[in-house]
Amino acid sequence: MTVRTGFPDLDQIAERIDKVPSLDQKQLEAEEIALLGRKSGVLTLKAKSLGSLPLEQRKSYGAKVNELKVLADAVIGGRKKELQVSVSGVLVRGEDLTMPGRRQWIGAEHPVTRVVDEIVDIFRGIGFTVAVGPEVETDWFNFTALNFPADHPAMDMHDTLYVDAPPVPGERGGRLLLRTHTSPVQIRTLLESPPPVRVVIPGLVYRNDPFDPSHAPAFSQIEGLAVDEGISFVDLKATLVHFAHRFFSPTTKVRFRPSFFPFTEPSAEMDVECHLCHGSGCPACKGTGWMEILGCGMVHPAVFEHSGVDPERYTGWAFGMGPHRITMLRYGIPDIRLLYDGDMRFLEQFVTAGQRGSGAAGQNTR
Ligand code: 2NL
């Protein structure tokens, strides 16, 4: 015992203070409350009871109580510091500083974003520029300018999502809608800048379709347009075959089939040899050996008339493709909803080696 107070009850308390340096974290917290707690700490109670003692005793006893309070405070404070840092510099309050830190998940591009960027880059590499435009459009830009007849079924409420808002003053067209393709941006481009035009337009488009394995109410589209004097179907084929060889592989076989769109004439669909089975037939290509990747054609003269371009002087070609669909075909993804769910178990399969090096996909997503 290091403190002799001359009062047996206080000597007992002094003994408890002596033991403080050997207490662990939990014991220390309890002992601090037991000794110095504001309501029922023993030393607090002793101090409070001084008033009821005779004056003589109050002086000597009170001085000792005070000494003990100061001592207890100092010893408890010292032990607290000691417990925070041990000799090795490791925190011992339930934390181990030598434990490796959690690696930060830095994120990665969504597979559809990557496909869009790749496609756009291929066209930028051969002189196309990129344009974007509004997702809420008028029926004139979305349908009329593109040579849809007024009674075309695509304009039906069952297919197109209309916006319940008054027409925009000064804007061509009446009803507002969520664009069903990115073509309105091409019309806006032609109206704003005369040919020559070489442009690609990526963006989201909307249809009144519920989610199922092959449909989504909002999905991506990329359209391209080339307008100049003397442009022919040869330019269309050469450019789109170049695209297929850059995007899939330099030896990928390509074929064109006749098709129909209101805004092109003639029109075609382009197929590429199935990327997954190389033509022998698999579930991704439904056993045909071919994957349909885009629609295309020579711009219809009526579209030029609506866009302020002289169809006697200029010709052009255009294409449209769906990056969600192309992502599914490229990676053999059986259900489009996987591209919308945000399920890390699915998405982390598309993180490339470079991203994994600095990001550690899947190790830590908190
Ligand atoms: C498809 C087919 C296509 C176009 C889009 C276009 C735009 C203008 C004029 C003429 Cl301004 N054509 N775009 C042409 C052919 C096909 O898309 O299946 N898309 C997913």
CSV table of C-alpha atoms and ligand atoms in Angstrom, one decimal:
chain,number,residue,atom,x,y,z
A,1,MET,CA,0.0,0.0,0.0
A,2,THR,CA,1.4,3.3,-1.0
A,3,VAL,CA,-0.9,5.7,0.7
A,4,ARG,CA,-1.6,5.8,4.5
A,5,THR,CA,-4.5,8.0,5.3
A,6,GLY,CA,-5.1,7.2,8.9
A,7,PHE,CA,-8.7,6.4,8.1
A,8,PRO,CA,-9.5,2.7,7.5
A,9,ASP,CA,-12.3,3.3,5.0
A,10,LEU,CA,-10.1,5.6,3.0
A,11,ASP,CA,-7.1,3.2,3.2
A,12,GLN,CA,-9.4,0.6,1.5
A,13,ILE,CA,-10.0,3.0,-1.3
A,14,ALA,CA,-6.3,3.8,-1.6
A,15,GLU,CA,-5.7,0.1,-2.0
A,16,ARG,CA,-8.1,0.0,-4.9
A,17,ILE,CA,-6.3,2.9,-6.6
A,18,ASP,CA,-3.1,0.9,-6.2
A,19,LYS,CA,-4.5,-1.8,-8.4
A,20,VAL,CA,-5.6,0.5,-11.2
A,21,PRO,CA,-2.4,0.0,-13.3
A,22,SER,CA,-3.1,-3.7,-13.6
A,23,LEU,CA,-6.7,-3.3,-14.9
A,24,ASP,CA,-7.7,-4.0,-18.5
A,25,GLN,CA,-9.9,-1.7,-20.6
A,26,LYS,CA,-13.3,-3.0,-19.3
A,27,GLN,CA,-12.2,-3.2,-15.7
A,28,LEU,CA,-10.8,0.3,-15.9
A,29,GLU,CA,-14.0,1.8,-17.2
A,30,ALA,CA,-16.0,0.1,-14.4
A,31,GLU,CA,-13.5,1.2,-11.7
A,32,GLU,CA,-13.5,4.8,-12.9
A,33,ILE,CA,-17.3,4.9,-12.4
A,34,ALA,CA,-17.1,3.0,-9.1
A,35,LEU,CA,-14.6,5.5,-7.7
A,36,LEU,CA,-15.3,8.8,-9.3
A,37,GLY,CA,-18.8,8.4,-10.9
A,38,ARG,CA,-20.8,11.6,-10.4
A,39,LYS,CA,-23.8,9.9,-8.8
A,40,SER,CA,-22.5,6.9,-6.8
A,41,GLY,CA,-18.7,6.9,-7.1
A,42,VAL,CA,-17.3,6.1,-3.5
A,43,LEU,CA,-15.0,9.1,-3.5
A,44,THR,CA,-17.9,11.3,-4.7
A,45,LEU,CA,-20.1,10.1,-1.9
A,46,LYS,CA,-17.3,10.6,0.6
A,47,ALA,CA,-16.9,14.2,-0.5
A,48,LYS,CA,-20.7,14.8,-0.3
A,49,SER,CA,-20.9,13.4,3.2
A,50,LEU,CA,-18.3,15.8,4.6
A,51,GLY,CA,-20.9,18.4,5.5
A,52,SER,CA,-22.4,16.2,8.2
A,53,LEU,CA,-19.0,15.7,10.0
A,54,PRO,CA,-17.9,17.8,13.0
A,55,LEU,CA,-15.6,20.6,11.9
A,56,GLU,CA,-12.4,19.1,13.3
A,57,GLN,CA,-12.8,15.8,11.5
A,58,ARG,CA,-14.1,17.5,8.3
A,59,LYS,CA,-10.7,19.2,7.8
A,60,SER,CA,-8.3,16.3,8.1
A,61,TYR,CA,-10.7,13.7,6.6
A,62,GLY,CA,-11.8,16.1,3.8
A,63,ALA,CA,-8.1,16.7,2.9
A,64,LYS,CA,-7.5,13.0,2.5
A,65,VAL,CA,-10.6,12.5,0.5
A,66,ASN,CA,-9.5,15.2,-1.8
A,67,GLU,CA,-5.9,13.8,-2.1
A,68,LEU,CA,-7.4,10.4,-3.1
A,69,LYS,CA,-9.7,12.0,-5.7
A,70,VAL,CA,-6.7,13.7,-7.3
A,71,LEU,CA,-4.6,10.5,-7.1
A,72,ALA,CA,-7.4,8.3,-8.5
A,73,ASP,CA,-7.9,10.7,-11.4
A,74,ALA,CA,-4.2,10.8,-12.3
A,75,VAL,CA,-3.7,7.0,-12.0
A,76,ILE,CA,-6.8,6.2,-14.1
A,77,GLY,CA,-5.8,8.8,-16.7
A,78,GLY,CA,-2.3,7.3,-16.9
A,79,ARG,CA,-3.7,3.7,-17.3
A,80,LYS,CA,-6.0,4.9,-20.1
A,81,LYS,CA,-3.1,6.3,-22.1
A,82,GLU,CA,-1.1,3.1,-21.5
A,83,LEU,CA,-3.9,1.0,-22.8
A,84,GLN,CA,-4.2,3.0,-26.0
A,85,VAL,CA,-0.7,2.4,-27.2
A,86,SER,CA,1.3,-0.7,-26.3
A,87,VAL,CA,5.1,-1.0,-26.8
A,88,SER,CA,4.8,-2.3,-30.3
A,89,GLY,CA,2.7,0.7,-31.4
A,90,VAL,CA,-0.3,-1.6,-32.0
A,91,LEU,CA,-3.6,-0.3,-30.7
A,92,VAL,CA,-5.1,-2.7,-28.2
A,93,ARG,CA,-8.6,-1.3,-27.9
A,94,GLY,CA,-10.0,-4.2,-30.0
A,95,GLU,CA,-8.2,-3.0,-33.1
A,96,ASP,CA,-5.1,-4.4,-34.7
A,97,LEU,CA,-3.1,-1.9,-36.8
A,98,THR,CA,-1.1,-4.6,-38.4
A,99,MET,CA,-4.3,-6.0,-40.1
A,100,PRO,CA,-4.3,-5.3,-43.8
A,101,GLY,CA,-6.7,-2.5,-44.8
A,102,ARG,CA,-9.9,-3.1,-46.8
A,103,ARG,CA,-9.2,-2.5,-50.4
A,104,GLN,CA,-11.4,0.2,-51.9
A,105,TRP,CA,-13.8,-0.9,-54.7
A,106,ILE,CA,-13.0,1.6,-57.4
A,107,GLY,CA,-15.8,0.6,-59.7
A,108,ALA,CA,-15.7,-0.3,-63.4
A,109,GLU,CA,-17.7,0.6,-66.5
A,110,HIS,CA,-20.9,-1.4,-67.2
A,111,PRO,CA,-20.4,-3.8,-70.1
A,112,VAL,CA,-23.0,-1.9,-72.2
A,113,THR,CA,-21.1,1.4,-71.6
A,114,ARG,CA,-17.9,-0.4,-72.7
A,115,VAL,CA,-19.5,-1.6,-75.9
A,116,VAL,CA,-21.0,1.8,-76.7
A,117,ASP,CA,-17.5,3.4,-76.2
A,118,GLU,CA,-15.9,0.8,-78.4
A,119,ILE,CA,-18.4,1.3,-81.2
A,120,VAL,CA,-18.2,5.1,-81.0
A,121,ASP,CA,-14.4,4.9,-81.0
A,122,ILE,CA,-14.3,2.8,-84.2
A,123,PHE,CA,-16.4,5.4,-86.0
A,124,ARG,CA,-14.5,8.3,-84.6
A,125,GLY,CA,-11.4,6.6,-86.0
A,126,ILE,CA,-12.7,7.0,-89.6
A,127,GLY,CA,-13.8,10.6,-89.3
A,128,PHE,CA,-17.3,10.5,-87.7
A,129,THR,CA,-18.2,13.0,-85.0
A,130,VAL,CA,-20.5,12.2,-82.0
A,131,ALA,CA,-23.8,14.1,-81.4
A,132,VAL,CA,-26.4,13.7,-78.7
A,133,GLY,CA,-29.9,15.2,-78.3
A,134,PRO,CA,-33.0,15.3,-76.1
A,135,GLU,CA,-34.8,12.1,-74.9
A,136,VAL,CA,-38.2,13.9,-74.8
A,137,GLU,CA,-39.0,14.7,-78.4
A,138,THR,CA,-42.0,15.8,-80.5
A,139,ASP,CA,-43.8,13.4,-82.8
A,140,TRP,CA,-42.6,15.4,-85.8
A,141,PHE,CA,-38.9,14.7,-85.0
A,142,ASN,CA,-39.5,11.1,-84.0
A,143,PHE,CA,-41.9,10.0,-86.7
A,144,THR,CA,-43.0,12.6,-89.3
A,145,ALA,CA,-39.5,13.8,-90.4
A,146,LEU,CA,-38.5,10.1,-90.7
A,147,ASN,CA,-41.2,9.4,-93.3
A,148,PHE,CA,-43.5,7.3,-91.0
A,149,PRO,CA,-47.0,7.4,-92.4
A,150,ALA,CA,-49.5,9.1,-90.1
A,151,ASP,CA,-51.2,5.8,-89.2
A,152,HIS,CA,-48.0,3.8,-88.6
A,153,PRO,CA,-48.5,1.3,-85.7
A,154,ALA,CA,-45.3,2.4,-84.0
A,155,MET,CA,-47.0,5.7,-83.2
A,156,ASP,CA,-49.7,3.9,-81.2
A,157,MET,CA,-49.9,4.4,-77.4
A,158,HIS,CA,-49.3,0.7,-77.0
A,159,ASP,CA,-45.8,1.0,-78.5
A,160,THR,CA,-44.7,4.6,-77.7
A,161,LEU,CA,-44.6,6.3,-74.3
A,162,TYR,CA,-46.2,9.8,-74.7
A,163,VAL,CA,-45.5,12.6,-72.3
A,164,ASP,CA,-48.5,14.4,-70.8
A,165,ALA,CA,-47.3,18.0,-71.3
A,166,PRO,CA,-48.3,20.8,-73.6
A,167,PRO,CA,-46.4,21.2,-76.9
A,168,VAL,CA,-43.2,23.4,-76.8
A,169,PRO,CA,-43.8,26.8,-78.5
A,170,GLY,CA,-41.8,27.2,-81.6
A,171,GLU,CA,-40.8,23.5,-81.8
A,172,ARG,CA,-41.9,21.5,-84.8
A,173,GLY,CA,-44.6,18.9,-84.1
A,174,GLY,CA,-47.4,18.4,-81.6
A,175,ARG,CA,-47.3,15.7,-79.0
A,176,LEU,CA,-44.4,15.1,-76.7
A,177,LEU,CA,-43.0,11.6,-76.4
A,178,LEU,CA,-40.0,9.6,-75.2
A,179,ARG,CA,-37.9,9.1,-78.4
A,180,THR,CA,-38.2,5.5,-79.7
A,181,HIS,CA,-34.9,5.8,-81.6
A,182,THR,CA,-32.0,8.3,-81.8
A,183,SER,CA,-32.9,9.3,-85.4
A,184,PRO,CA,-34.4,12.6,-84.2
A,185,VAL,CA,-30.9,13.8,-83.4
A,186,GLN,CA,-29.8,13.1,-86.9
A,187,ILE,CA,-32.7,15.2,-88.2
A,188,ARG,CA,-31.6,18.0,-85.8
A,189,THR,CA,-28.0,17.6,-87.0
A,190,LEU,CA,-29.0,18.0,-90.7
A,191,LEU,CA,-31.3,21.0,-90.0
A,192,GLU,CA,-28.4,22.7,-88.1
A,193,SER,CA,-25.5,21.9,-90.3
A,194,PRO,CA,-25.5,21.3,-94.1
A,195,PRO,CA,-23.7,18.3,-95.6
A,196,PRO,CA,-21.1,16.9,-95.7
A,197,VAL,CA,-22.2,15.1,-92.4
A,198,ARG,CA,-20.6,12.0,-90.8
A,199,VAL,CA,-22.0,11.5,-87.4
A,200,VAL,CA,-22.8,8.8,-84.8
A,201,ILE,CA,-25.4,9.2,-82.1
A,202,PRO,CA,-25.4,7.1,-79.0
A,203,GLY,CA,-28.2,7.3,-76.4
A,204,LEU,CA,-31.2,5.8,-74.6
A,205,VAL,CA,-34.5,5.2,-76.3
A,206,TYR,CA,-37.9,4.1,-74.9
A,207,ARG,CA,-40.6,1.7,-75.9
A,208,ASN,CA,-43.9,0.7,-74.1
A,209,ASP,CA,-42.5,-2.8,-73.5
A,210,PRO,CA,-42.4,-4.6,-70.1
A,211,PHE,CA,-39.2,-6.3,-69.1
A,212,ASP,CA,-38.8,-9.9,-70.4
A,213,PRO,CA,-35.7,-11.9,-71.4
A,214,SER,CA,-35.4,-9.9,-74.7
A,215,HIS,CA,-37.2,-6.6,-74.1
A,216,ALA,CA,-36.7,-3.5,-71.8
A,217,PRO,CA,-38.7,-0.3,-71.6
A,218,ALA,CA,-35.4,1.7,-71.9
A,219,PHE,CA,-32.4,0.6,-73.9
A,220,SER,CA,-29.4,2.0,-75.8
A,221,GLN,CA,-29.1,2.7,-79.5
A,222,ILE,CA,-26.4,4.0,-81.7
A,223,GLU,CA,-27.3,5.4,-85.1
A,224,GLY,CA,-24.9,6.6,-87.8
A,225,LEU,CA,-25.4,8.9,-90.7
A,226,ALA,CA,-23.2,9.8,-93.7
A,227,VAL,CA,-24.4,12.4,-96.2
A,228,ASP,CA,-22.4,13.9,-99.0
A,229,GLU,CA,-22.4,14.3,-102.8
A,230,GLY,CA,-21.8,11.0,-104.5
A,231,ILE,CA,-22.3,8.6,-101.5
A,232,SER,CA,-23.5,5.1,-102.5
A,233,PHE,CA,-24.4,1.8,-101.1
A,234,VAL,CA,-20.7,0.8,-101.6
A,235,ASP,CA,-19.7,3.4,-98.9
A,236,LEU,CA,-22.4,1.8,-96.6
A,237,LYS,CA,-21.1,-1.7,-97.1
A,238,ALA,CA,-17.4,-0.8,-96.9
A,239,THR,CA,-17.9,1.2,-93.7
A,240,LEU,CA,-20.1,-1.3,-91.9
A,241,VAL,CA,-17.9,-4.3,-92.8
A,242,HIS,CA,-14.9,-2.3,-91.5
A,243,PHE,CA,-16.8,-1.8,-88.3
A,244,ALA,CA,-17.6,-5.5,-88.0
A,245,HIS,CA,-14.0,-6.5,-88.5
A,246,ARG,CA,-12.8,-4.0,-85.9
A,247,PHE,CA,-15.5,-4.8,-83.3
A,248,PHE,CA,-15.6,-8.6,-83.7
A,249,SER,CA,-12.5,-9.9,-85.5
A,250,PRO,CA,-10.7,-9.1,-88.8
A,251,THR,CA,-11.8,-12.4,-90.3
A,252,THR,CA,-15.5,-12.3,-89.2
A,253,LYS,CA,-17.8,-13.1,-92.1
A,254,VAL,CA,-20.5,-10.5,-92.8
A,255,ARG,CA,-23.8,-10.7,-94.9
A,256,PHE,CA,-26.5,-8.2,-95.9
A,257,ARG,CA,-30.2,-9.2,-96.3
A,258,PRO,CA,-32.9,-7.0,-97.8
A,259,SER,CA,-35.2,-5.3,-95.2
A,260,PHE,CA,-37.6,-2.4,-94.8
A,261,PHE,CA,-37.6,0.9,-92.8
A,262,PRO,CA,-39.7,3.9,-93.6
A,263,PHE,CA,-36.6,6.2,-93.5
A,264,THR,CA,-34.3,4.2,-95.9
A,265,GLU,CA,-34.6,2.9,-99.4
A,266,PRO,CA,-33.2,0.4,-100.1
A,267,SER,CA,-32.9,-1.1,-96.6
A,268,ALA,CA,-30.9,-4.0,-95.3
A,269,GLU,CA,-30.0,-5.9,-92.1
A,270,MET,CA,-26.4,-6.8,-91.5
A,271,ASP,CA,-25.5,-10.2,-90.0
A,272,VAL,CA,-22.1,-11.3,-88.7
A,273,GLU,CA,-20.9,-14.9,-88.3
A,274,CYS,CA,-21.7,-15.9,-84.7
A,275,HIS,CA,-18.9,-14.7,-82.5
A,276,LEU,CA,-19.4,-17.6,-80.1
A,277,CYS,CA,-19.6,-20.7,-82.3
A,278,HIS,CA,-18.0,-19.3,-85.5
A,279,GLY,CA,-20.9,-20.3,-87.6
A,280,SER,CA,-21.5,-23.9,-86.5
A,281,GLY,CA,-24.7,-22.9,-84.5
A,282,CYS,CA,-25.2,-22.4,-80.8
A,283,PRO,CA,-27.9,-21.0,-78.4
A,284,ALA,CA,-26.7,-17.4,-78.8
A,285,CYS,CA,-27.4,-17.5,-82.6
A,286,LYS,CA,-30.4,-19.8,-82.2
A,287,GLY,CA,-28.5,-22.4,-84.2
A,288,THR,CA,-28.3,-20.3,-87.4
A,289,GLY,CA,-24.5,-19.5,-87.2
A,290,TRP,CA,-25.4,-15.8,-87.8
A,291,MET,CA,-26.2,-12.9,-85.5
A,292,GLU,CA,-28.2,-9.9,-86.7
A,293,ILE,CA,-26.4,-6.8,-85.4
A,294,LEU,CA,-27.8,-3.8,-87.3
A,295,GLY,CA,-30.3,-2.3,-89.7
A,296,CYS,CA,-29.2,0.1,-92.4
A,297,GLY,CA,-30.0,1.6,-95.8
A,298,MET,CA,-29.8,4.6,-98.1
A,299,VAL,CA,-31.5,7.7,-96.6
A,300,HIS,CA,-35.0,8.1,-98.1
A,301,PRO,CA,-35.4,11.3,-100.2
A,302,ALA,CA,-38.5,12.3,-98.1
A,303,VAL,CA,-36.2,12.4,-95.0
A,304,PHE,CA,-33.9,14.7,-96.8
A,305,GLU,CA,-36.8,17.0,-97.8
A,306,HIS,CA,-37.9,17.2,-94.1
A,307,SER,CA,-34.3,18.0,-93.0
A,308,GLY,CA,-33.7,20.8,-95.5
A,309,VAL,CA,-31.2,18.7,-97.6
A,310,ASP,CA,-31.5,18.8,-101.4
A,311,PRO,CA,-32.1,15.1,-102.5
A,312,GLU,CA,-31.1,15.9,-106.1
A,313,ARG,CA,-27.6,17.0,-104.9
A,314,TYR,CA,-26.9,14.8,-101.9
A,315,THR,CA,-27.2,11.1,-101.1
A,316,GLY,CA,-26.5,9.3,-97.8
A,317,TRP,CA,-26.6,6.1,-95.8
A,318,ALA,CA,-27.6,5.4,-92.2
A,319,PHE,CA,-27.6,2.6,-89.7
A,320,GLY,CA,-29.0,1.8,-86.3
A,321,MET,CA,-27.9,-0.8,-83.8
A,322,GLY,CA,-28.7,-1.7,-80.2
A,323,PRO,CA,-25.7,-1.9,-77.9
A,324,HIS,CA,-27.7,-3.9,-75.2
A,325,ARG,CA,-28.4,-6.5,-77.9
A,326,ILE,CA,-24.8,-6.4,-79.2
A,327,THR,CA,-23.5,-6.9,-75.7
A,328,MET,CA,-25.7,-9.9,-75.2
A,329,LEU,CA,-24.6,-11.4,-78.5
A,330,ARG,CA,-20.9,-10.7,-77.9
A,331,TYR,CA,-20.8,-12.3,-74.4
A,332,GLY,CA,-23.6,-14.9,-74.8
A,333,ILE,CA,-25.8,-13.2,-72.2
A,334,PRO,CA,-29.2,-15.0,-72.3
A,335,ASP,CA,-31.4,-12.4,-70.6
A,336,ILE,CA,-31.4,-8.6,-71.1
A,337,ARG,CA,-32.5,-8.1,-67.5
A,338,LEU,CA,-29.0,-9.2,-66.3
A,339,LEU,CA,-27.8,-5.9,-67.8
A,340,TYR,CA,-30.2,-3.8,-65.6
A,341,ASP,CA,-30.1,-5.7,-62.3
A,342,GLY,CA,-26.8,-4.3,-60.9
A,343,ASP,CA,-26.0,-7.8,-59.5
A,344,MET,CA,-22.3,-7.7,-58.7
A,345,ARG,CA,-21.9,-11.5,-59.2
A,346,PHE,CA,-22.8,-10.9,-62.8
A,347,LEU,CA,-21.1,-7.6,-63.4
A,348,GLU,CA,-17.7,-8.4,-61.9
A,349,GLN,CA,-17.2,-11.0,-64.6
A,350,PHE,CA,-16.7,-8.1,-67.0
A,351,VAL,CA,-14.0,-6.3,-65.0
A,352,THR,CA,-10.8,-6.4,-67.0
A,353,ALA,CA,-7.3,-7.4,-65.6
A,354,GLY,CA,-6.2,-3.8,-65.5
A,355,GLN,CA,-9.2,-2.8,-63.4
A,356,ARG,CA,-8.8,-5.8,-61.1
A,357,GLY,CA,-5.2,-4.8,-60.3
A,358,SER,CA,-6.1,-1.6,-58.7
A,359,GLY,CA,-9.6,-2.3,-57.6
A,360,ALA,CA,-10.1,-5.9,-56.4
A,361,ALA,CA,-13.6,-6.6,-57.8
A,362,GLY,CA,-15.8,-8.6,-55.5
A,363,GLN,CA,-13.4,-8.6,-52.6
A,364,ASN,CA,-15.1,-5.7,-51.0
A,365,THR,CA,-18.2,-4.0,-52.1
A,366,ARG,CA,-19.1,-2.3,-48.9
B,1,2NL,C1,-32.4,-0.8,-86.4
B,1,2NL,C2,-32.5,0.0,-87.6
B,1,2NL,C3,-31.9,2.1,-88.6
B,1,2NL,C4,-31.6,4.2,-89.5
B,1,2NL,C5,-31.8,3.4,-88.4
B,1,2NL,C6,-31.8,6.6,-90.1
B,1,2NL,C7,-31.8,7.9,-89.6
B,1,2NL,C8,-32.0,8.9,-90.5
B,1,2NL,C9,-32.3,8.6,-91.8
B,1,2NL,C10,-32.3,7.3,-92.2
B,1,2NL,CL1,-32.0,10.5,-90.0
B,1,2NL,N1,-32.0,6.3,-91.4
B,1,2NL,N2,-31.5,5.6,-89.2
B,1,2NL,C11,-31.5,3.7,-90.8
B,1,2NL,C12,-31.7,2.3,-90.9
B,1,2NL,C13,-31.9,1.5,-89.8
B,1,2NL,O1,-32.1,1.3,-87.4
B,1,2NL,O2,-32.7,-2.0,-86.4
B,1,2NL,N3,-32.0,-0.3,-85.3
B,1,2NL,C14,-31.8,-1.0,-84.0
